[in-house]
Structure formats: C-alpha cells, structure tokens
C-alpha cells in the first residue's frame, strides 16, 4: 500500500503516508485554498433560490494557475465567443470555486483526522465520497503546479525525470510527479 491508493470495500480507498508526505499534502492543500480564495458568503437570510442565481465574475483570472483552474468555456477567437464565455463564467465560477474549496478542505480535514502517525506512517482511509474529493483536489494541485512549471501537453515527462538536483524546479517537479502517481492509483480504485 505504501505510496499508492488501494480500494476498500464500499468504494473507499486507503493509502499509507509517512509524516513528510502528510505534511506536504496538507501544505499543498492549504496553499490551494489560499489560491482559490474565500467564498462569497450569501447575505444572511438570502433566499436559497436567489443564491443559485447570484452572479459571479465575468472576466478570467489574471493568475495563470487560476485561469487553468477556471478556464474559459469557449475559445477567445471572436467577440461573440468572449461574450458567451463571460456569461457562462458569471453563472458557474462561484459554484466551481466552492466545489474546489470543498475538495481541498476534505484533504486537510482527512489528514488532520489521522491519529497515531508513527515511524511507519499512518494509513489514511477514505470513504467513497472523500475519495472523490481527493481526486478533485489532486487534479487541481497537479494543474496548479503544472502551470507554475509551465508544463504543456507537448512536454515529455522524461524531461521532468531528468532534471538535475541543482535545478530549483526539482522539488516542485517531484511533487507534481508524486501527485500524479497518487491520482492515478486513486482513479484505479474508483473504477468498477
């Protein structure tokens, strides 16, 4: 189980994590929460139906990592498509941000709930619902780190493996690759 998720009965998953891995995952999830930002709390007593139709931002984020997490719905080829993207964003981004916050918070809460982390680490056991939150958070973390590293679809992953230890990107690349392995094994546990 060390280093990869395994399926649990009932649709959950488990992974053995050591103290360093727990610390890294928690730190990355907290940083993701900070990047996404706090949610817009509905005014006290607001009608729940009105909350569903509250408008969000219409412009894409300036930060490339946030733009990757909250992409345009349509290509920016012409004015009409830009207007459609703005309208789509206005009615979907708040909910998407809330879901991404829930995913990252689930990671933090699950890690904080671990007890008896010994020399061998601790086994993190996730429910099926928690597994889905983790899958979303792992994906968001990889997208964010990949954007910061300027990883593109054309990049060969072999290049990432061959970075010299002196390269300042090496720790982020190691985290990116490790999160990818965790994500892959978690996906495998969720497949029927």
PDB file of C-alpha atoms in Angstrom:
ATOM      1  CA  UNK A   1       0.000   0.000   0.000  1.00  0.00           C
ATOM      2  CA  UNK A   2       2.910   2.337   0.553  1.00  0.00           C
ATOM      3  CA  UNK A   3       2.836   5.177  -1.915  1.00  0.00           C
ATOM      4  CA  UNK A   4      -0.355   4.257  -3.725  1.00  0.00           C
ATOM      5  CA  UNK A   5      -4.064   4.014  -3.048  1.00  0.00           C
ATOM      6  CA  UNK A   6      -5.793   0.670  -2.735  1.00  0.00           C
ATOM      7  CA  UNK A   7      -9.505   0.028  -2.947  1.00  0.00           C
ATOM      8  CA  UNK A   8     -11.546  -0.503   0.205  1.00  0.00           C
ATOM      9  CA  UNK A   9     -14.891  -2.290   0.370  1.00  0.00           C
ATOM     10  CA  UNK A  10     -17.763   0.090  -0.242  1.00  0.00           C
ATOM     11  CA  UNK A  11     -15.938   2.262  -2.777  1.00  0.00           C
ATOM     12  CA  UNK A  12     -13.395   3.878  -0.483  1.00  0.00           C
ATOM     13  CA  UNK A  13      -9.625   3.923  -0.743  1.00  0.00           C
ATOM     14  CA  UNK A  14      -6.636   3.716   1.579  1.00  0.00           C
ATOM     15  CA  UNK A  15      -3.024   4.820   1.354  1.00  0.00           C
ATOM     16  CA  UNK A  16      -0.072   4.619   3.718  1.00  0.00           C
ATOM     17  CA  UNK A  17       1.501   8.045   4.211  1.00  0.00           C
ATOM     18  CA  UNK A  18       4.551   8.972   6.253  1.00  0.00           C
ATOM     19  CA  UNK A  19       4.833  12.181   8.268  1.00  0.00           C
ATOM     20  CA  UNK A  20       6.626  14.056   5.478  1.00  0.00           C
ATOM     21  CA  UNK A  21       4.028  13.047   2.888  1.00  0.00           C
ATOM     22  CA  UNK A  22       1.214  14.089   5.228  1.00  0.00           C
ATOM     23  CA  UNK A  23       2.894  17.437   5.797  1.00  0.00           C
ATOM     24  CA  UNK A  24       3.467  18.043   2.083  1.00  0.00           C
ATOM     25  CA  UNK A  25      -0.095  17.108   1.114  1.00  0.00           C
ATOM     26  CA  UNK A  26      -1.574  19.281   3.849  1.00  0.00           C
ATOM     27  CA  UNK A  27       0.656  22.236   2.938  1.00  0.00           C
ATOM     28  CA  UNK A  28      -0.219  21.960  -0.751  1.00  0.00           C
ATOM     29  CA  UNK A  29      -3.954  21.731   0.008  1.00  0.00           C
ATOM     30  CA  UNK A  30      -3.767  24.818   2.244  1.00  0.00           C
ATOM     31  CA  UNK A  31      -1.873  26.704  -0.469  1.00  0.00           C
ATOM     32  CA  UNK A  32      -4.553  25.671  -2.970  1.00  0.00           C
ATOM     33  CA  UNK A  33      -7.235  27.019  -0.629  1.00  0.00           C
ATOM     34  CA  UNK A  34      -5.344  30.298  -0.373  1.00  0.00           C
ATOM     35  CA  UNK A  35      -5.007  30.485  -4.159  1.00  0.00           C
ATOM     36  CA  UNK A  36      -8.704  29.809  -4.765  1.00  0.00           C
ATOM     37  CA  UNK A  37      -9.641  32.353  -2.116  1.00  0.00           C
ATOM     38  CA  UNK A  38     -12.548  32.622   0.259  1.00  0.00           C
ATOM     39  CA  UNK A  39     -16.037  32.094  -0.998  1.00  0.00           C
ATOM     40  CA  UNK A  40     -18.583  34.835  -1.317  1.00  0.00           C
ATOM     41  CA  UNK A  41     -20.888  34.149   1.577  1.00  0.00           C
ATOM     42  CA  UNK A  42     -24.533  34.758   0.749  1.00  0.00           C
ATOM     43  CA  UNK A  43     -26.142  37.554   2.717  1.00  0.00           C
ATOM     44  CA  UNK A  44     -27.760  36.324   5.909  1.00  0.00           C
ATOM     45  CA  UNK A  45     -31.311  35.219   5.259  1.00  0.00           C
ATOM     46  CA  UNK A  46     -30.892  35.197   1.453  1.00  0.00           C
ATOM     47  CA  UNK A  47     -33.386  33.029  -0.364  1.00  0.00           C
ATOM     48  CA  UNK A  48     -31.592  29.793  -1.417  1.00  0.00           C
ATOM     49  CA  UNK A  49     -33.066  30.105  -4.907  1.00  0.00           C
ATOM     50  CA  UNK A  50     -31.665  33.628  -5.225  1.00  0.00           C
ATOM     51  CA  UNK A  51     -28.284  32.300  -4.128  1.00  0.00           C
ATOM     52  CA  UNK A  52     -28.341  29.890  -7.075  1.00  0.00           C
ATOM     53  CA  UNK A  53     -28.650  32.788  -9.487  1.00  0.00           C
ATOM     54  CA  UNK A  54     -26.149  35.127  -7.837  1.00  0.00           C
ATOM     55  CA  UNK A  55     -23.741  36.306 -10.480  1.00  0.00           C
ATOM     56  CA  UNK A  56     -20.029  35.727 -10.254  1.00  0.00           C
ATOM     57  CA  UNK A  57     -17.058  37.200 -12.108  1.00  0.00           C
ATOM     58  CA  UNK A  58     -17.230  37.591 -15.857  1.00  0.00           C
ATOM     59  CA  UNK A  59     -13.519  38.009 -16.576  1.00  0.00           C
ATOM     60  CA  UNK A  60     -10.987  35.160 -16.451  1.00  0.00           C
ATOM     61  CA  UNK A  61      -8.467  35.319 -13.603  1.00  0.00           C
ATOM     62  CA  UNK A  62      -5.183  37.092 -14.327  1.00  0.00           C
ATOM     63  CA  UNK A  63      -3.128  34.460 -12.470  1.00  0.00           C
ATOM     64  CA  UNK A  64      -2.251  31.692 -14.989  1.00  0.00           C
ATOM     65  CA  UNK A  65      -2.799  28.942 -12.391  1.00  0.00           C
ATOM     66  CA  UNK A  66      -6.267  30.262 -11.549  1.00  0.00           C
ATOM     67  CA  UNK A  67      -7.008  30.660 -15.245  1.00  0.00           C
ATOM     68  CA  UNK A  68      -6.132  26.970 -15.634  1.00  0.00           C
ATOM     69  CA  UNK A  69      -8.423  26.004 -12.747  1.00  0.00           C
ATOM     70  CA  UNK A  70     -11.227  28.255 -14.050  1.00  0.00           C
ATOM     71  CA  UNK A  71     -10.814  28.241 -17.848  1.00  0.00           C
ATOM     72  CA  UNK A  72     -12.996  29.964 -20.392  1.00  0.00           C
ATOM     73  CA  UNK A  73     -15.888  27.872 -21.652  1.00  0.00           C
ATOM     74  CA  UNK A  74     -15.251  28.916 -25.247  1.00  0.00           C
ATOM     75  CA  UNK A  75     -12.232  29.882 -27.302  1.00  0.00           C
ATOM     76  CA  UNK A  76     -11.468  33.588 -27.386  1.00  0.00           C
ATOM     77  CA  UNK A  77     -11.488  33.649 -31.175  1.00  0.00           C
ATOM     78  CA  UNK A  78     -14.063  36.386 -31.568  1.00  0.00           C
ATOM     79  CA  UNK A  79     -16.159  38.868 -29.629  1.00  0.00           C
ATOM     80  CA  UNK A  80     -19.280  36.689 -29.623  1.00  0.00           C
ATOM     81  CA  UNK A  81     -17.404  33.753 -28.071  1.00  0.00           C
ATOM     82  CA  UNK A  82     -15.802  36.047 -25.472  1.00  0.00           C
ATOM     83  CA  UNK A  83     -19.275  37.266 -24.506  1.00  0.00           C
ATOM     84  CA  UNK A  84     -20.551  33.681 -24.219  1.00  0.00           C
ATOM     85  CA  UNK A  85     -17.548  32.765 -22.045  1.00  0.00           C
ATOM     86  CA  UNK A  86     -18.191  35.770 -19.798  1.00  0.00           C
ATOM     87  CA  UNK A  87     -21.845  34.843 -19.415  1.00  0.00           C
ATOM     88  CA  UNK A  88     -21.028  31.195 -18.685  1.00  0.00           C
ATOM     89  CA  UNK A  89     -18.366  32.204 -16.134  1.00  0.00           C
ATOM     90  CA  UNK A  90     -20.743  34.644 -14.434  1.00  0.00           C
ATOM     91  CA  UNK A  91     -23.169  31.807 -13.622  1.00  0.00           C
ATOM     92  CA  UNK A  92     -20.758  28.922 -12.967  1.00  0.00           C
ATOM     93  CA  UNK A  93     -17.490  30.126 -11.447  1.00  0.00           C
ATOM     94  CA  UNK A  94     -18.786  30.676  -7.907  1.00  0.00           C
ATOM     95  CA  UNK A  95     -20.082  27.097  -7.748  1.00  0.00           C
ATOM     96  CA  UNK A  96     -16.881  25.737  -9.255  1.00  0.00           C
ATOM     97  CA  UNK A  97     -14.790  27.660  -6.716  1.00  0.00           C
ATOM     98  CA  UNK A  98     -16.971  26.340  -3.895  1.00  0.00           C
ATOM     99  CA  UNK A  99     -16.522  22.761  -5.097  1.00  0.00           C
ATOM    100  CA  UNK A 100     -12.753  23.161  -5.387  1.00  0.00           C
ATOM    101  CA  UNK A 101     -12.660  24.613  -1.855  1.00  0.00           C
ATOM    102  CA  UNK A 102     -14.695  21.649  -0.576  1.00  0.00           C
ATOM    103  CA  UNK A 103     -12.263  19.238  -2.234  1.00  0.00           C
ATOM    104  CA  UNK A 104      -9.173  20.898  -0.743  1.00  0.00           C
ATOM    105  CA  UNK A 105     -10.835  21.213   2.678  1.00  0.00           C
ATOM    106  CA  UNK A 106     -11.652  17.496   2.612  1.00  0.00           C
ATOM    107  CA  UNK A 107      -7.954  16.755   2.094  1.00  0.00           C
ATOM    108  CA  UNK A 108      -6.953  18.961   5.032  1.00  0.00           C
ATOM    109  CA  UNK A 109      -9.661  17.516   7.295  1.00  0.00           C
ATOM    110  CA  UNK A 110      -8.833  13.907   6.398  1.00  0.00           C
ATOM    111  CA  UNK A 111      -5.143  14.483   7.060  1.00  0.00           C
ATOM    112  CA  UNK A 112      -5.865  16.317  10.326  1.00  0.00           C
ATOM    113  CA  UNK A 113      -8.033  13.391  11.466  1.00  0.00           C
ATOM    114  CA  UNK A 114      -5.139  10.925  11.178  1.00  0.00           C
ATOM    115  CA  UNK A 115      -4.116   9.577  14.543  1.00  0.00           C
ATOM    116  CA  UNK A 116      -1.170   7.541  15.704  1.00  0.00           C
ATOM    117  CA  UNK A 117       1.236   8.606  12.989  1.00  0.00           C
ATOM    118  CA  UNK A 118       4.228   6.508  13.904  1.00  0.00           C
ATOM    119  CA  UNK A 119       7.589   5.780  12.343  1.00  0.00           C
ATOM    120  CA  UNK A 120       5.910   3.738   9.627  1.00  0.00           C
ATOM    121  CA  UNK A 121       3.393   6.487   8.946  1.00  0.00           C
ATOM    122  CA  UNK A 122      -0.365   6.176   9.093  1.00  0.00           C
ATOM    123  CA  UNK A 123      -2.987   4.589   6.896  1.00  0.00           C
ATOM    124  CA  UNK A 124      -5.388   7.156   5.515  1.00  0.00           C
ATOM    125  CA  UNK A 125      -8.780   5.542   4.896  1.00  0.00           C
ATOM    126  CA  UNK A 126     -11.210   7.437   2.713  1.00  0.00           C
ATOM    127  CA  UNK A 127     -14.899   6.898   2.117  1.00  0.00           C
ATOM    128  CA  UNK A 128     -16.163   6.836  -1.463  1.00  0.00           C
ATOM    129  CA  UNK A 129     -17.262  10.469  -1.086  1.00  0.00           C
ATOM    130  CA  UNK A 130     -13.900  11.517   0.396  1.00  0.00           C
ATOM    131  CA  UNK A 131     -12.149   9.688  -2.443  1.00  0.00           C
ATOM    132  CA  UNK A 132     -13.980  11.838  -4.984  1.00  0.00           C
ATOM    133  CA  UNK A 133     -12.994  14.999  -3.082  1.00  0.00           C
ATOM    134  CA  UNK A 134      -9.379  13.817  -3.022  1.00  0.00           C
ATOM    135  CA  UNK A 135      -9.472  13.081  -6.736  1.00  0.00           C
ATOM    136  CA  UNK A 136     -10.654  16.620  -7.446  1.00  0.00           C
ATOM    137  CA  UNK A 137      -8.057  18.169  -5.128  1.00  0.00           C
ATOM    138  CA  UNK A 138      -5.199  16.071  -6.528  1.00  0.00           C
ATOM    139  CA  UNK A 139      -6.213  17.113 -10.037  1.00  0.00           C
ATOM    140  CA  UNK A 140      -6.359  20.791  -9.037  1.00  0.00           C
ATOM    141  CA  UNK A 141      -2.972  20.567  -7.320  1.00  0.00           C
ATOM    142  CA  UNK A 142      -1.398  18.989 -10.401  1.00  0.00           C
ATOM    143  CA  UNK A 143      -2.948  21.586 -12.711  1.00  0.00           C
ATOM    144  CA  UNK A 144      -1.678  24.388 -10.479  1.00  0.00           C
ATOM    145  CA  UNK A 145       1.840  23.022 -10.123  1.00  0.00           C
ATOM    146  CA  UNK A 146       1.972  22.099 -13.819  1.00  0.00           C
ATOM    147  CA  UNK A 147       1.008  25.661 -14.716  1.00  0.00           C
ATOM    148  CA  UNK A 148       3.661  27.092 -12.409  1.00  0.00           C
ATOM    149  CA  UNK A 149       6.218  24.748 -14.003  1.00  0.00           C
ATOM    150  CA  UNK A 150       4.922  25.702 -17.462  1.00  0.00           C
ATOM    151  CA  UNK A 151       4.274  22.053 -18.311  1.00  0.00           C
ATOM    152  CA  UNK A 152       2.482  21.708 -21.644  1.00  0.00           C
ATOM    153  CA  UNK A 153       0.845  18.782 -23.399  1.00  0.00           C
ATOM    154  CA  UNK A 154       3.849  18.585 -25.680  1.00  0.00           C
ATOM    155  CA  UNK A 155       6.327  18.255 -22.800  1.00  0.00           C
ATOM    156  CA  UNK A 156       7.843  14.862 -22.454  1.00  0.00           C
ATOM    157  CA  UNK A 157       7.579  13.583 -18.904  1.00  0.00           C
ATOM    158  CA  UNK A 158      11.036  12.061 -19.331  1.00  0.00           C
ATOM    159  CA  UNK A 159      12.446  15.609 -19.280  1.00  0.00           C
ATOM    160  CA  UNK A 160      10.888  16.134 -15.869  1.00  0.00           C
ATOM    161  CA  UNK A 161      12.524  12.958 -14.569  1.00  0.00           C
ATOM    162  CA  UNK A 162      15.942  14.065 -15.816  1.00  0.00           C
ATOM    163  CA  UNK A 163      16.184  17.429 -14.048  1.00  0.00           C
ATOM    164  CA  UNK A 164      19.479  17.758 -12.187  1.00  0.00           C
ATOM    165  CA  UNK A 165      19.244  18.060  -8.396  1.00  0.00           C
ATOM    166  CA  UNK A 166      20.610  21.599  -8.680  1.00  0.00           C
ATOM    167  CA  UNK A 167      17.579  22.760 -10.715  1.00  0.00           C
ATOM    168  CA  UNK A 168      15.402  24.953  -8.458  1.00  0.00           C
ATOM    169  CA  UNK A 169      12.274  23.414 -10.032  1.00  0.00           C
ATOM    170  CA  UNK A 170      13.209  19.923  -8.852  1.00  0.00           C
ATOM    171  CA  UNK A 171      11.129  19.912  -5.613  1.00  0.00           C
ATOM    172  CA  UNK A 172       8.034  21.124  -7.471  1.00  0.00           C
ATOM    173  CA  UNK A 173       8.610  18.576 -10.229  1.00  0.00           C
ATOM    174  CA  UNK A 174       8.942  15.814  -7.630  1.00  0.00           C
ATOM    175  CA  UNK A 175       5.658  16.924  -6.029  1.00  0.00           C
ATOM    176  CA  UNK A 176       3.983  17.116  -9.455  1.00  0.00           C
ATOM    177  CA  UNK A 177       5.053  13.584 -10.386  1.00  0.00           C
ATOM    178  CA  UNK A 178       4.179  12.165  -6.952  1.00  0.00           C
ATOM    179  CA  UNK A 179       0.710  13.747  -7.019  1.00  0.00           C
ATOM    180  CA  UNK A 180       0.247  12.251 -10.489  1.00  0.00           C
ATOM    181  CA  UNK A 181       1.058   8.782  -9.184  1.00  0.00           C
ATOM    182  CA  UNK A 182      -1.344   9.223  -6.253  1.00  0.00           C
ATOM    183  CA  UNK A 183      -4.043  10.487  -8.616  1.00  0.00           C
ATOM    184  CA  UNK A 184      -3.553   7.567 -10.986  1.00  0.00           C
ATOM    185  CA  UNK A 185      -3.844   4.941  -8.260  1.00  0.00           C
ATOM    186  CA  UNK A 186      -6.878   6.693  -6.771  1.00  0.00           C
ATOM    187  CA  UNK A 187      -8.577   6.686 -10.176  1.00  0.00           C
ATOM    188  CA  UNK A 188      -7.866   2.953 -10.446  1.00  0.00           C
ATOM    189  CA  UNK A 189      -9.550   2.324  -7.078  1.00  0.00           C
ATOM    190  CA  UNK A 190     -12.690   4.188  -8.195  1.00  0.00           C
ATOM    191  CA  UNK A 191     -13.066   2.250 -11.439  1.00  0.00           C
ATOM    192  CA  UNK A 192     -15.515  -0.684 -11.364  1.00  0.00           C
TER     193      UNK A 192
END
